């Protein structure tokens, strides 16, 4: 019997980067999901971006979608008599698995992003750093390198702009307008191009940074990437953030996506309207932004405010 999921690049990457305490339940769910896919007739190398093709149009594919998960849930009910508790944990496990792949750009479509889980209610885990933790990391980065301040600027930039891992890595100097303090995000983004905004102090720090002699040493092109010191891979950025936060005394593992959530939290607590937070993060729908922000306001109140603005 082939191991569609367990032998896939997705599982290997997930297993390597997720803490061991989170793995056991997810692995059990993935093995059942794997068996379900085999019964459905899937075989060969797994590709979630070209998951199933059209019999009427050979050679055309669609990414994995919610309908596949629906069938899997029914399969668990029918073949295993799965309880509501099991179904809840199944959906949570798949959300964590596919969410991890999506956040790390292993897949282009997240089939579980808006998938309902009506079986039990548990609060969504907020992985954002607190304001105190942000200051803790910034102080550590500044003390570590008080002159060039590469990691200091990188961290500060990410918790202000909320840019994705790929957007930060692909950002070029020419896309930063210091007069308007705007950043054009049109490389590495998942949706349409957009504009993100800088604070005055952050804009001044970027100007100081790119004028530093050490920056010129790493600049080989006329329009090089702004953050080019550590290479231009997703893993290199993850490593910088993880080690920086660990050095600052943050005991849990912090990822670039956690800094994106942190930016949403800081914008919200700073009084920014939820629609402006949505625009800064580049979300297509408001529901996604609401998942990024802790419940500082009652959802009904947010919707009332939105209706009054229209």
PDB file of N, CA and C in Angstrom, residues 150 153-154 157-158 161 163-178 182-189 194-196 198 202 206 209-210 215 223-229 231-232 237:
ATOM      1  N   UNK A 150      20.470  45.326  11.533  1.00  0.00           N
ATOM      2  CA  UNK A 150      19.707  44.588  10.517  1.00  0.00           C
ATOM      3  C   UNK A 150      18.495  43.874  11.131  1.00  0.00           C
ATOM      4  N   UNK A 153      15.802  46.230  12.563  1.00  0.00           N
ATOM      5  CA  UNK A 153      14.937  46.817  11.544  1.00  0.00           C
ATOM      6  C   UNK A 153      13.985  45.762  10.960  1.00  0.00           C
ATOM      7  N   UNK A 154      14.493  44.581  10.686  1.00  0.00           N
ATOM      8  CA  UNK A 154      13.665  43.519  10.112  1.00  0.00           C
ATOM      9  C   UNK A 154      12.471  43.212  11.004  1.00  0.00           C
ATOM     10  N   UNK A 157      10.083  46.248  11.172  1.00  0.00           N
ATOM     11  CA  UNK A 157       9.371  46.368   9.904  1.00  0.00           C
ATOM     12  C   UNK A 157       8.217  45.372   9.822  1.00  0.00           C
ATOM     13  N   UNK A 158       8.446  44.141  10.270  1.00  0.00           N
ATOM     14  CA  UNK A 158       7.431  43.099  10.138  1.00  0.00           C
ATOM     15  C   UNK A 158       6.263  43.298  11.097  1.00  0.00           C
ATOM     16  N   UNK A 161       4.314  46.515   9.429  1.00  0.00           N
ATOM     17  CA  UNK A 161       3.672  46.369   8.121  1.00  0.00           C
ATOM     18  C   UNK A 161       2.794  45.137   8.014  1.00  0.00           C
ATOM     19  N   UNK A 163       3.683  42.365   6.637  1.00  0.00           N
ATOM     20  CA  UNK A 163       3.938  41.689   5.376  1.00  0.00           C
ATOM     21  C   UNK A 163       4.216  40.198   5.595  1.00  0.00           C
ATOM     22  N   UNK A 164       3.859  39.389   4.608  1.00  0.00           N
ATOM     23  CA  UNK A 164       4.106  37.953   4.646  1.00  0.00           C
ATOM     24  C   UNK A 164       5.597  37.660   4.472  1.00  0.00           C
ATOM     25  N   UNK A 165       5.956  36.429   4.810  1.00  0.00           N
ATOM     26  CA  UNK A 165       7.336  35.957   4.632  1.00  0.00           C
ATOM     27  C   UNK A 165       7.839  36.266   3.224  1.00  0.00           C
ATOM     28  N   UNK A 166       7.093  35.841   2.218  1.00  0.00           N
ATOM     29  CA  UNK A 166       7.529  36.032   0.828  1.00  0.00           C
ATOM     30  C   UNK A 166       7.558  37.501   0.440  1.00  0.00           C
ATOM     31  N   UNK A 167       6.620  38.297   0.959  1.00  0.00           N
ATOM     32  CA  UNK A 167       6.566  39.717   0.619  1.00  0.00           C
ATOM     33  C   UNK A 167       7.755  40.471   1.184  1.00  0.00           C
ATOM     34  N   UNK A 168       8.177  40.105   2.397  1.00  0.00           N
ATOM     35  CA  UNK A 168       9.350  40.735   3.008  1.00  0.00           C
ATOM     36  C   UNK A 168      10.600  40.389   2.202  1.00  0.00           C
ATOM     37  N   UNK A 169      10.729  39.131   1.829  1.00  0.00           N
ATOM     38  CA  UNK A 169      11.934  38.682   1.129  1.00  0.00           C
ATOM     39  C   UNK A 169      12.040  39.285  -0.267  1.00  0.00           C
ATOM     40  N   UNK A 170      10.899  39.538  -0.916  1.00  0.00           N
ATOM     41  CA  UNK A 170      10.909  40.026  -2.291  1.00  0.00           C
ATOM     42  C   UNK A 170      10.814  41.551  -2.386  1.00  0.00           C
ATOM     43  N   UNK A 171      10.805  42.237  -1.262  1.00  0.00           N
ATOM     44  CA  UNK A 171      10.650  43.693  -1.276  1.00  0.00           C
ATOM     45  C   UNK A 171      11.942  44.374  -1.719  1.00  0.00           C
ATOM     46  N   UNK A 172      11.835  45.226  -2.717  1.00  0.00           N
ATOM     47  CA  UNK A 172      12.992  45.970  -3.242  1.00  0.00           C
ATOM     48  C   UNK A 172      12.992  47.401  -2.704  1.00  0.00           C
ATOM     49  N   UNK A 173      14.161  47.986  -2.662  1.00  0.00           N
ATOM     50  CA  UNK A 173      14.288  49.358  -2.130  1.00  0.00           C
ATOM     51  C   UNK A 173      13.413  50.342  -2.888  1.00  0.00           C
ATOM     52  N   UNK A 174      13.325  50.154  -4.210  1.00  0.00           N
ATOM     53  CA  UNK A 174      12.577  51.117  -5.018  1.00  0.00           C
ATOM     54  C   UNK A 174      11.086  51.109  -4.715  1.00  0.00           C
ATOM     55  N   UNK A 175      10.608  50.085  -4.014  1.00  0.00           N
ATOM     56  CA  UNK A 175       9.188  50.003  -3.692  1.00  0.00           C
ATOM     57  C   UNK A 175       8.834  50.784  -2.426  1.00  0.00           C
ATOM     58  N   UNK A 176       9.840  51.335  -1.761  1.00  0.00           N
ATOM     59  CA  UNK A 176       9.611  52.103  -0.540  1.00  0.00           C
ATOM     60  C   UNK A 176       9.650  53.589  -0.878  1.00  0.00           C
ATOM     61  N   UNK A 177       8.532  54.281  -0.675  1.00  0.00           N
ATOM     62  CA  UNK A 177       8.447  55.716  -0.925  1.00  0.00           C
ATOM     63  C   UNK A 177       8.544  56.437   0.422  1.00  0.00           C
ATOM     64  N   UNK A 178       9.664  57.098   0.633  1.00  0.00           N
ATOM     65  CA  UNK A 178       9.894  57.729   1.937  1.00  0.00           C
ATOM     66  C   UNK A 178       9.076  59.007   2.120  1.00  0.00           C
ATOM     67  N   UNK A 182       4.962  54.958   2.094  1.00  0.00           N
ATOM     68  CA  UNK A 182       4.187  53.840   1.583  1.00  0.00           C
ATOM     69  C   UNK A 182       5.106  52.791   0.977  1.00  0.00           C
ATOM     70  N   UNK A 183       4.685  51.534   1.072  1.00  0.00           N
ATOM     71  CA  UNK A 183       5.431  50.415   0.501  1.00  0.00           C
ATOM     72  C   UNK A 183       4.532  49.736  -0.526  1.00  0.00           C
ATOM     73  N   UNK A 184       5.011  49.658  -1.760  1.00  0.00           N
ATOM     74  CA  UNK A 184       4.261  48.960  -2.804  1.00  0.00           C
ATOM     75  C   UNK A 184       4.580  47.468  -2.712  1.00  0.00           C
ATOM     76  N   UNK A 185       3.570  46.670  -2.446  1.00  0.00           N
ATOM     77  CA  UNK A 185       3.744  45.218  -2.312  1.00  0.00           C
ATOM     78  C   UNK A 185       3.218  44.566  -3.584  1.00  0.00           C
ATOM     79  N   UNK A 186       4.118  44.272  -4.509  1.00  0.00           N
ATOM     80  CA  UNK A 186       3.695  43.655  -5.773  1.00  0.00           C
ATOM     81  C   UNK A 186       4.600  42.508  -6.200  1.00  0.00           C
ATOM     82  N   UNK A 187       5.380  41.988  -5.254  1.00  0.00           N
ATOM     83  CA  UNK A 187       6.160  40.782  -5.504  1.00  0.00           C
ATOM     84  C   UNK A 187       6.036  39.874  -4.284  1.00  0.00           C
ATOM     85  N   UNK A 188       5.712  38.611  -4.525  1.00  0.00           N
ATOM     86  CA  UNK A 188       5.582  37.655  -3.437  1.00  0.00           C
ATOM     87  C   UNK A 188       4.225  37.643  -2.780  1.00  0.00           C
ATOM     88  N   UNK A 189       3.310  38.548  -3.206  1.00  0.00           N
ATOM     89  CA  UNK A 189       1.995  38.615  -2.578  1.00  0.00           C
ATOM     90  C   UNK A 189       1.081  37.527  -3.144  1.00  0.00           C
ATOM     91  N   UNK A 194      -0.799  45.735  -3.506  1.00  0.00           N
ATOM     92  CA  UNK A 194      -1.403  46.654  -2.540  1.00  0.00           C
ATOM     93  C   UNK A 194      -0.329  47.596  -2.003  1.00  0.00           C
ATOM     94  N   UNK A 195      -0.779  48.506  -1.163  1.00  0.00           N
ATOM     95  CA  UNK A 195       0.123  49.444  -0.508  1.00  0.00           C
ATOM     96  C   UNK A 195       0.063  49.205   0.991  1.00  0.00           C
ATOM     97  N   UNK A 196       1.232  49.135   1.622  1.00  0.00           N
ATOM     98  CA  UNK A 196       1.326  49.066   3.083  1.00  0.00           C
ATOM     99  C   UNK A 196       1.991  50.350   3.563  1.00  0.00           C
ATOM    100  N   UNK A 198       4.127  52.796   6.493  1.00  0.00           N
ATOM    101  CA  UNK A 198       5.171  52.827   7.513  1.00  0.00           C
ATOM    102  C   UNK A 198       4.887  53.935   8.517  1.00  0.00           C
ATOM    103  N   UNK A 202       9.888  54.465  11.612  1.00  0.00           N
ATOM    104  CA  UNK A 202      10.360  53.298  10.863  1.00  0.00           C
ATOM    105  C   UNK A 202      10.917  53.719   9.505  1.00  0.00           C
ATOM    106  N   UNK A 206      14.752  52.996   8.107  1.00  0.00           N
ATOM    107  CA  UNK A 206      15.080  52.345   6.834  1.00  0.00           C
ATOM    108  C   UNK A 206      16.062  53.205   6.040  1.00  0.00           C
ATOM    109  N   UNK A 209      19.424  52.786   7.493  1.00  0.00           N
ATOM    110  CA  UNK A 209      19.915  51.440   7.243  1.00  0.00           C
ATOM    111  C   UNK A 209      20.529  51.311   5.851  1.00  0.00           C
ATOM    112  N   UNK A 210      19.828  51.802   4.823  1.00  0.00           N
ATOM    113  CA  UNK A 210      20.319  51.607   3.454  1.00  0.00           C
ATOM    114  C   UNK A 210      21.501  52.530   3.128  1.00  0.00           C
ATOM    115  N   UNK A 215      25.641  47.932   4.443  1.00  0.00           N
ATOM    116  CA  UNK A 215      24.572  47.571   3.514  1.00  0.00           C
ATOM    117  C   UNK A 215      25.085  47.556   2.083  1.00  0.00           C
ATOM    118  N   UNK A 223      18.900  47.486  -7.916  1.00  0.00           N
ATOM    119  CA  UNK A 223      17.651  47.531  -7.149  1.00  0.00           C
ATOM    120  C   UNK A 223      17.532  46.245  -6.345  1.00  0.00           C
ATOM    121  N   UNK A 224      18.422  46.081  -5.381  1.00  0.00           N
ATOM    122  CA  UNK A 224      18.485  44.842  -4.625  1.00  0.00           C
ATOM    123  C   UNK A 224      17.341  44.762  -3.626  1.00  0.00           C
ATOM    124  N   UNK A 225      17.105  43.549  -3.116  1.00  0.00           N
ATOM    125  CA  UNK A 225      16.097  43.359  -2.081  1.00  0.00           C
ATOM    126  C   UNK A 225      16.503  44.128  -0.826  1.00  0.00           C
ATOM    127  N   UNK A 226      15.508  44.689  -0.153  1.00  0.00           N
ATOM    128  CA  UNK A 226      15.791  45.506   1.020  1.00  0.00           C
ATOM    129  C   UNK A 226      16.456  44.687   2.121  1.00  0.00           C
ATOM    130  N   UNK A 227      15.917  43.507   2.385  1.00  0.00           N
ATOM    131  CA  UNK A 227      16.471  42.643   3.433  1.00  0.00           C
ATOM    132  C   UNK A 227      17.227  41.498   2.768  1.00  0.00           C
ATOM    133  N   UNK A 228      18.488  41.733   2.445  1.00  0.00           N
ATOM    134  CA  UNK A 228      19.234  40.759   1.650  1.00  0.00           C
ATOM    135  C   UNK A 228      20.401  40.129   2.382  1.00  0.00           C
ATOM    136  N   UNK A 229      20.608  40.462   3.644  1.00  0.00           N
ATOM    137  CA  UNK A 229      21.819  40.005   4.328  1.00  0.00           C
ATOM    138  C   UNK A 229      21.809  38.503   4.570  1.00  0.00           C
ATOM    139  N   UNK A 231      20.301  36.077   2.923  1.00  0.00           N
ATOM    140  CA  UNK A 231      19.829  35.262   1.819  1.00  0.00           C
ATOM    141  C   UNK A 231      18.375  35.562   1.533  1.00  0.00           C
ATOM    142  N   UNK A 232      17.827  34.879   0.561  1.00  0.00           N
ATOM    143  CA  UNK A 232      16.481  35.224   0.118  1.00  0.00           C
ATOM    144  C   UNK A 232      15.550  34.010   0.121  1.00  0.00           C
ATOM    145  N   UNK A 237      14.658  33.385   6.556  1.00  0.00           N
ATOM    146  CA  UNK A 237      13.898  34.369   7.326  1.00  0.00           C
ATOM    147  C   UNK A 237      13.316  33.732   8.579  1.00  0.00           C
TER     148      UNK A 237
END
